[in-house]
């Protein structure tokens, strides 16, 4: 009996080594340690042995059963692990693939230019003030000294709404009226940035929508020399310390006198080239002394106060600075254009 058990154990262990899958393992279990397995039968047979042989045989049979049961469990665990490993390997993601780089956005060139402008005027004490894009005829035109019949309305034609008198502002100049009415009788030093709209043919140089930055200073004893000083400082910080600024007489209904400001050409420094159309100068903005009527409309007595105002287009400035040939690029939504200005 004892020999028989030793042999059984050796045989079972050997066979277990050969078991390679869970189905074969189950068969092995039934053969040896299952309800009718060989070890189980041997245990049952112990009762039929002569009494003096029973204790030794019983002890060994139990030992064999325990050994085989733990061997079974170990093999089962190993096979399950192997099956799991194989499964994982089959559905595995190859983590060695290079990742897709997240695309990081950049600020729009208009925004970048606006911020450059804010920074320069902030140094000179100008605060940024916001004004509405949907204006009324009164503020966009009439309070700026442009009555209904005035021919200047031609160049400031815009988009009208179904509400009588409500329109999209053609310039940031109506912000002058809001600023004055808000701050009277304080001195004012503000810039008013924002979008403007014009009803006109879209070309290389003009868009339906664009930005402007209005500047306004109101106080006592403000002169055109202050205006020229502020704008010269701006032009030099924006376009280079060696820049020259010149005023050309011009006309705006809301300033008197009015001027257009040019800088010497940033490409040829005044010598004449295609960029400046051989004039040596590049126009950068319109400006002037706030018209007495406009001061009065803002609540300021023109006999006591004076002021200057200017209006510039950041897209136009960026076109000059970066030699952009078509203003339509700004709002076409083509990232290939925008990515050139990270
Ligand atoms: N509002 C004028 C324009 O749109 C520019 C300007 C602003 C001129 C302020 C003088 C003073 O062209």
Short mmCIF file of C-alpha atoms and ligand atoms in Angstrom, two decimals:
data_model
loop_
_atom_site.label_atom_id
_atom_site.label_comp_id
_atom_site.label_asym_id
_atom_site.label_seq_id
_atom_site.Cartn_x
_atom_site.Cartn_y
_atom_site.Cartn_z
CA UNK A 1 0.00 0.00 0.00
CA UNK A 2 2.72 2.47 0.96
CA UNK A 3 4.67 1.72 -2.18
CA UNK A 4 1.53 2.06 -4.18
CA UNK A 5 1.00 5.56 -2.74
CA UNK A 6 4.58 6.62 -3.43
CA UNK A 7 4.25 5.42 -6.99
CA UNK A 8 0.93 7.24 -7.37
CA UNK A 9 2.42 10.46 -6.11
CA UNK A 10 5.41 10.23 -8.43
CA UNK A 11 3.19 9.47 -11.40
CA UNK A 12 0.76 12.28 -10.59
CA UNK A 13 3.56 14.78 -10.18
CA UNK A 14 5.14 13.80 -13.41
CA UNK A 15 1.88 14.07 -15.31
CA UNK A 16 1.14 17.43 -13.75
CA UNK A 17 4.42 18.74 -15.14
CA UNK A 18 3.18 17.87 -18.62
CA UNK A 19 -0.18 19.62 -18.19
CA UNK A 20 -0.16 22.71 -20.45
CA UNK A 21 -3.72 24.00 -20.40
CA UNK A 22 -6.68 24.34 -18.10
CA UNK A 23 -8.68 21.55 -19.77
CA UNK A 24 -5.85 19.03 -19.27
CA UNK A 25 -5.48 20.27 -15.71
CA UNK A 26 -9.13 19.55 -15.02
CA UNK A 27 -8.72 16.02 -16.40
CA UNK A 28 -5.68 15.52 -14.19
CA UNK A 29 -7.65 16.67 -11.15
CA UNK A 30 -10.43 14.21 -11.86
CA UNK A 31 -7.92 11.38 -12.34
CA UNK A 32 -6.08 11.91 -9.06
CA UNK A 33 -7.77 14.05 -6.46
CA UNK A 34 -11.37 14.27 -7.69
CA UNK A 35 -14.28 12.44 -6.00
CA UNK A 36 -13.42 9.18 -7.78
CA UNK A 37 -9.76 9.98 -8.26
CA UNK A 38 -7.03 7.45 -7.57
CA UNK A 39 -5.84 9.13 -4.37
CA UNK A 40 -9.39 9.39 -3.09
CA UNK A 41 -9.93 5.71 -3.82
CA UNK A 42 -6.70 4.82 -2.03
CA UNK A 43 -7.91 6.76 1.01
CA UNK A 44 -11.17 4.86 0.94
CA UNK A 45 -9.28 1.55 0.69
CA UNK A 46 -7.41 2.18 3.93
CA UNK A 47 -10.33 0.87 5.98
CA UNK A 48 -9.89 -2.53 4.41
CA UNK A 49 -6.25 -2.82 5.45
CA UNK A 50 -5.19 -4.83 8.50
CA UNK A 51 -5.46 -2.51 11.53
CA UNK A 52 -1.71 -2.32 12.15
CA UNK A 53 -1.06 -0.94 8.69
CA UNK A 54 -3.80 1.64 8.75
CA UNK A 55 -2.12 4.53 10.66
CA UNK A 56 0.99 4.63 8.44
CA UNK A 57 -1.02 4.19 5.26
CA UNK A 58 -3.58 6.82 6.36
CA UNK A 59 -0.88 9.33 7.19
CA UNK A 60 0.89 8.86 3.91
CA UNK A 61 -2.33 8.94 1.88
CA UNK A 62 -3.30 12.27 3.50
CA UNK A 63 0.14 13.63 2.88
CA UNK A 64 -0.01 12.58 -0.77
CA UNK A 65 -3.42 14.15 -1.16
CA UNK A 66 -2.27 17.44 0.36
CA UNK A 67 0.91 17.54 -1.72
CA UNK A 68 -1.02 16.88 -4.90
CA UNK A 69 -3.71 19.40 -4.05
CA UNK A 70 -1.22 22.18 -3.48
CA UNK A 71 0.68 21.14 -6.60
CA UNK A 72 -2.63 21.36 -8.45
CA UNK A 73 -3.30 24.86 -7.12
CA UNK A 74 0.16 26.06 -8.01
CA UNK A 75 -0.12 24.70 -11.52
CA UNK A 76 -3.59 26.19 -11.91
CA UNK A 77 -2.34 29.61 -10.83
CA UNK A 78 0.60 29.37 -13.21
CA UNK A 79 -1.62 28.39 -16.14
CA UNK A 80 -4.15 31.13 -15.39
CA UNK A 81 -1.35 33.67 -15.24
CA UNK A 82 0.02 32.43 -18.54
CA UNK A 83 -3.45 32.66 -20.16
CA UNK A 84 -3.83 36.21 -18.84
CA UNK A 85 -0.38 37.18 -20.11
CA UNK A 86 -1.20 35.82 -23.53
CA UNK A 87 -4.51 37.67 -23.58
CA UNK A 88 -2.84 40.94 -22.62
CA UNK A 89 -0.12 40.46 -25.18
CA UNK A 90 -2.72 39.97 -27.90
CA UNK A 91 -4.65 43.19 -27.13
CA UNK A 92 -1.59 45.14 -26.14
CA UNK A 93 -1.11 48.78 -27.09
CA UNK A 94 2.38 49.50 -28.25
CA UNK A 95 3.26 52.29 -25.89
CA UNK A 96 6.49 52.91 -27.74
CA UNK A 97 4.59 54.78 -30.47
CA UNK A 98 5.46 58.45 -30.43
CA UNK A 99 2.65 60.53 -28.91
CA UNK A 100 0.76 63.14 -30.85
CA UNK A 101 2.02 66.52 -29.73
CA UNK A 102 -0.84 68.67 -28.44
CA UNK A 103 -1.21 71.72 -30.65
CA UNK A 104 -0.77 74.86 -28.63
CA UNK A 105 -2.62 77.93 -29.81
CA UNK A 106 -1.15 81.40 -30.08
CA UNK A 107 -2.57 84.85 -29.72
CA UNK A 108 -4.03 86.27 -32.91
CA UNK A 109 -1.77 88.82 -34.56
CA UNK A 110 -4.39 91.53 -33.98
CA UNK A 111 -4.43 90.72 -30.26
CA UNK A 112 -0.65 90.72 -30.11
CA UNK A 113 -0.51 94.10 -31.81
CA UNK A 114 -3.24 95.52 -29.56
CA UNK A 115 -1.33 94.41 -26.47
CA UNK A 116 1.84 95.99 -27.79
CA UNK A 117 -0.07 99.25 -28.23
CA UNK A 118 -1.59 99.04 -24.72
CA UNK A 119 1.85 98.51 -23.19
CA UNK A 120 3.34 101.54 -24.91
CA UNK A 121 0.49 103.88 -23.99
CA UNK A 122 0.33 102.50 -20.45
CA UNK A 123 3.85 103.85 -19.94
CA UNK A 124 2.51 107.30 -20.83
CA UNK A 125 -0.37 107.00 -18.37
CA UNK A 126 -3.16 106.04 -20.78
CA UNK A 127 -5.80 103.72 -19.38
CA UNK A 128 -7.68 101.24 -21.54
CA UNK A 129 -11.38 102.00 -21.77
CA UNK A 130 -13.94 99.79 -23.53
CA UNK A 131 -16.76 101.16 -25.59
CA UNK A 132 -19.69 99.57 -27.41
CA UNK A 133 -19.54 98.10 -30.93
CA UNK A 134 -23.24 98.64 -31.61
CA UNK A 135 -23.63 102.39 -31.56
CA UNK A 136 -26.33 104.89 -32.35
CA UNK A 137 -26.21 107.34 -35.21
CA UNK A 138 -26.05 110.21 -32.74
CA UNK A 139 -22.82 109.11 -31.09
CA UNK A 140 -21.12 107.58 -34.13
CA UNK A 141 -21.78 110.68 -36.23
CA UNK A 142 -23.77 113.63 -34.94
CA UNK A 143 -22.01 114.28 -31.63
CA UNK A 144 -18.74 113.99 -33.54
CA UNK A 145 -19.79 116.93 -35.67
CA UNK A 146 -21.05 114.85 -38.59
CA UNK A 147 -24.68 115.89 -39.19
CA UNK A 148 -27.00 113.68 -41.30
CA UNK A 149 -26.33 115.46 -44.58
CA UNK A 150 -22.57 115.68 -44.14
CA UNK A 151 -20.49 114.36 -47.07
CA UNK A 152 -18.00 112.80 -44.61
CA UNK A 153 -20.62 110.08 -44.01
CA UNK A 154 -19.71 108.61 -47.38
CA UNK A 155 -16.34 107.33 -46.19
CA UNK A 156 -17.84 106.05 -42.94
CA UNK A 157 -20.74 104.06 -44.35
CA UNK A 158 -21.58 101.08 -42.20
CA UNK A 159 -24.00 98.23 -41.48
CA UNK A 160 -27.33 99.32 -40.12
CA UNK A 161 -29.65 97.29 -37.94
CA UNK A 162 -33.43 96.94 -38.06
CA UNK A 163 -33.61 99.21 -35.02
CA UNK A 164 -33.75 102.78 -36.36
CA UNK A 165 -30.56 104.68 -35.51
CA UNK A 166 -28.66 101.59 -34.29
CA UNK A 167 -25.57 100.76 -36.33
CA UNK A 168 -22.18 99.06 -36.10
CA UNK A 169 -19.66 101.77 -35.29
CA UNK A 170 -17.40 102.83 -38.14
CA UNK A 171 -14.61 104.03 -35.87
CA UNK A 172 -13.74 104.08 -32.20
CA UNK A 173 -14.24 107.85 -32.08
CA UNK A 174 -17.74 107.66 -30.51
CA UNK A 175 -15.85 106.29 -27.49
CA UNK A 176 -14.54 109.86 -27.05
CA UNK A 177 -18.06 111.02 -26.23
CA UNK A 178 -18.64 108.14 -23.77
CA UNK A 179 -15.28 108.75 -22.10
CA UNK A 180 -15.91 112.46 -21.68
CA UNK A 181 -19.44 112.03 -20.39
CA UNK A 182 -18.26 109.42 -17.94
CA UNK A 183 -15.27 111.35 -16.61
CA UNK A 184 -16.33 115.02 -16.70
CA UNK A 185 -14.82 117.18 -15.18
CA UNK A 186 -11.72 115.03 -14.59
CA UNK A 187 -8.74 115.19 -16.93
CA UNK A 188 -8.78 112.24 -19.34
CA UNK A 189 -6.00 110.09 -20.73
CA UNK A 190 -7.43 106.94 -22.29
CA UNK A 191 -7.12 104.62 -25.22
CA UNK A 192 -10.26 102.96 -26.59
CA UNK A 193 -9.58 99.76 -28.52
CA UNK A 194 -12.10 97.64 -30.36
CA UNK A 195 -13.67 96.42 -33.55
CA UNK A 196 -15.07 98.72 -36.20
CA UNK A 197 -17.14 98.01 -39.28
CA UNK A 198 -17.40 99.53 -42.72
CA UNK A 199 -19.67 98.94 -45.62
CA UNK A 200 -17.18 98.89 -48.43
CA UNK A 201 -15.56 96.62 -50.94
CA UNK A 202 -13.10 94.19 -49.38
CA UNK A 203 -9.68 94.56 -50.97
CA UNK A 204 -6.05 93.90 -50.14
CA UNK A 205 -6.13 96.96 -47.91
CA UNK A 206 -9.65 97.17 -46.55
CA UNK A 207 -11.93 94.80 -44.66
CA UNK A 208 -15.54 94.96 -43.44
CA UNK A 209 -14.26 94.59 -39.94
CA UNK A 210 -11.01 95.69 -38.37
CA UNK A 211 -9.72 97.06 -35.10
CA UNK A 212 -8.97 100.61 -34.13
CA UNK A 213 -7.33 102.13 -31.10
CA UNK A 214 -8.61 105.58 -30.29
CA UNK A 215 -6.56 107.85 -28.07
CA UNK A 216 -8.02 110.75 -26.12
CA UNK A 217 -6.48 113.27 -23.77
CA UNK A 218 -8.56 116.11 -22.32
CA UNK A 219 -7.46 118.65 -19.75
CA UNK A 220 -6.17 122.17 -19.37
CA UNK A 221 -3.42 123.53 -21.60
CA UNK A 222 -3.12 120.45 -23.78
CA UNK A 223 -1.56 121.42 -27.11
CA UNK A 224 -0.70 119.89 -30.43
CA UNK A 225 2.91 119.63 -29.18
CA UNK A 226 1.69 117.13 -26.58
CA UNK A 227 -0.01 115.16 -29.32
CA UNK A 228 3.12 115.10 -31.42
CA UNK A 229 5.29 114.13 -28.47
CA UNK A 230 3.02 111.23 -27.49
CA UNK A 231 2.79 109.95 -31.05
CA UNK A 232 6.53 110.27 -31.69
CA UNK A 233 7.23 108.25 -28.56
CA UNK A 234 4.69 105.67 -29.67
CA UNK A 235 6.11 105.42 -33.20
CA UNK A 236 9.65 104.95 -31.90
CA UNK A 237 8.69 102.19 -29.49
CA UNK A 238 6.57 100.46 -32.08
CA UNK A 239 8.75 100.84 -35.17
CA UNK A 240 12.28 101.57 -33.94
CA UNK A 241 14.08 104.24 -31.93
CA UNK A 242 15.36 106.03 -35.03
CA UNK A 243 11.86 106.74 -36.43
CA UNK A 244 10.84 110.20 -37.58
CA UNK A 245 7.23 111.33 -37.36
CA UNK A 246 5.62 113.95 -39.56
CA UNK A 247 2.20 115.54 -39.51
CA UNK A 248 0.38 116.17 -42.76
CA UNK A 249 -2.60 118.55 -42.69
CA UNK A 250 -5.84 116.62 -43.03
CA UNK A 251 -9.50 116.93 -42.27
CA UNK A 252 -11.76 115.17 -39.79
CA UNK A 253 -15.03 116.78 -38.69
CA UNK A 254 -14.27 115.98 -35.03
CA UNK A 255 -10.78 117.49 -34.80
CA UNK A 256 -9.47 120.98 -35.55
CA UNK A 257 -6.78 121.19 -36.69
CA UNK A 258 -6.54 117.68 -38.09
CA UNK A 259 -3.51 115.78 -39.24
CA UNK A 260 -2.41 112.49 -40.60
CA UNK A 261 0.75 111.11 -39.05
CA UNK A 262 3.42 109.38 -41.12
CA UNK A 263 6.62 107.65 -40.11
CA UNK A 264 9.68 107.52 -42.33
CA UNK A 265 9.59 104.27 -44.25
CA UNK A 266 10.76 101.35 -42.09
CA UNK A 267 12.19 99.62 -45.17
CA UNK A 268 14.13 102.41 -46.90
CA UNK A 269 14.26 105.00 -44.08
CA UNK A 270 12.95 107.67 -46.43
CA UNK A 271 15.01 106.94 -49.53
CA UNK A 272 12.00 105.68 -51.49
CA UNK A 273 11.00 102.10 -52.23
CA UNK A 274 7.93 100.11 -53.37
CA UNK A 275 6.69 99.77 -49.77
CA UNK A 276 6.31 103.54 -49.34
CA UNK A 277 5.43 103.97 -53.02
CA UNK A 278 8.62 106.02 -53.40
CA UNK A 279 7.36 108.72 -51.03
CA UNK A 280 9.69 107.81 -48.18
CA UNK A 281 6.76 107.92 -45.72
CA UNK A 282 4.17 105.51 -44.34
CA UNK A 283 0.85 106.72 -42.98
CA UNK A 284 0.09 105.27 -39.55
CA UNK A 285 -2.89 107.19 -38.13
CA UNK A 286 -5.27 110.13 -38.10
CA UNK A 287 -5.21 112.69 -35.31
CA UNK A 288 -5.96 116.23 -34.26
CA UNK A 289 -7.09 118.57 -31.52
CA UNK A 290 -10.55 117.70 -30.25
CA UNK A 291 -13.05 120.00 -31.99
CA UNK A 292 -14.69 122.53 -29.63
CA UNK A 293 -18.12 121.21 -30.58
CA UNK A 294 -17.08 117.68 -29.65
CA UNK A 295 -15.64 118.87 -26.32
CA UNK A 296 -18.91 120.60 -25.63
CA UNK A 297 -20.89 117.49 -26.59
CA UNK A 298 -18.80 115.59 -24.07
CA UNK A 299 -19.60 118.15 -21.38
CA UNK A 300 -16.27 120.03 -21.37
CA UNK A 301 -16.17 123.82 -21.87
CA UNK A 302 -13.81 124.42 -24.83
CA UNK A 303 -12.82 127.80 -23.38
CA UNK A 304 -11.38 126.02 -20.33
CA UNK A 305 -10.37 122.62 -21.64
CA UNK A 306 -8.58 121.35 -24.69
CA UNK A 307 -7.59 117.91 -25.86
CA UNK A 308 -6.13 115.77 -28.56
CA UNK A 309 -7.36 112.60 -30.18
CA UNK A 310 -5.98 110.04 -32.56
CA UNK A 311 -7.14 106.85 -34.20
CA UNK A 312 -4.99 104.04 -35.52
CA UNK A 313 -5.62 100.62 -37.04
CA UNK A 314 -3.61 97.79 -35.43
CA UNK A 315 -4.00 95.60 -38.53
CA UNK A 316 -2.54 98.38 -40.63
CA UNK A 317 0.38 98.77 -38.23
CA UNK A 318 0.97 95.00 -38.25
CA UNK A 319 0.88 94.97 -42.06
CA UNK A 320 3.66 97.53 -42.13
CA UNK A 321 5.69 95.89 -39.39
CA UNK A 322 5.47 92.34 -40.76
CA UNK A 323 5.22 93.22 -44.49
CA UNK A 324 1.85 91.52 -44.87
CA UNK A 325 0.43 91.91 -48.35
CA UNK A 326 -3.25 91.18 -47.80
CA UNK A 327 -5.37 92.40 -44.87
CA UNK A 328 -7.90 89.64 -45.59
CA UNK A 329 -5.47 87.15 -44.04
CA UNK A 330 -6.28 88.52 -40.59
CA UNK A 331 -9.83 87.24 -40.45
CA UNK A 332 -9.83 84.45 -43.03
CA UNK A 333 -9.29 81.87 -40.28
CA UNK A 334 -6.35 80.27 -42.06
CA UNK A 335 -4.00 79.03 -39.33
CA UNK A 336 -1.09 78.89 -41.76
CA UNK A 337 -1.13 82.66 -41.69
CA UNK A 338 -1.56 82.91 -37.91
CA UNK A 339 1.17 80.34 -37.19
CA UNK A 340 3.71 82.68 -38.69
CA UNK A 341 3.22 84.94 -35.69
CA UNK A 342 3.67 82.65 -32.68
N1 LIG B 1 -11.90 108.19 -36.51
C1 LIG B 1 -10.95 108.47 -37.56
C2 LIG B 1 -11.05 107.37 -38.62
O1 LIG B 1 -11.69 106.41 -38.43
C3 LIG B 1 -9.55 108.55 -37.03
C4 LIG B 1 -9.33 109.68 -36.09
C5 LIG B 1 -9.52 109.52 -34.73
C6 LIG B 1 -8.95 110.92 -36.55
C7 LIG B 1 -9.32 110.55 -33.85
C8 LIG B 1 -8.75 111.98 -35.68
C9 LIG B 1 -8.95 111.77 -34.34
O2 LIG B 1 -10.46 107.50 -39.67
#
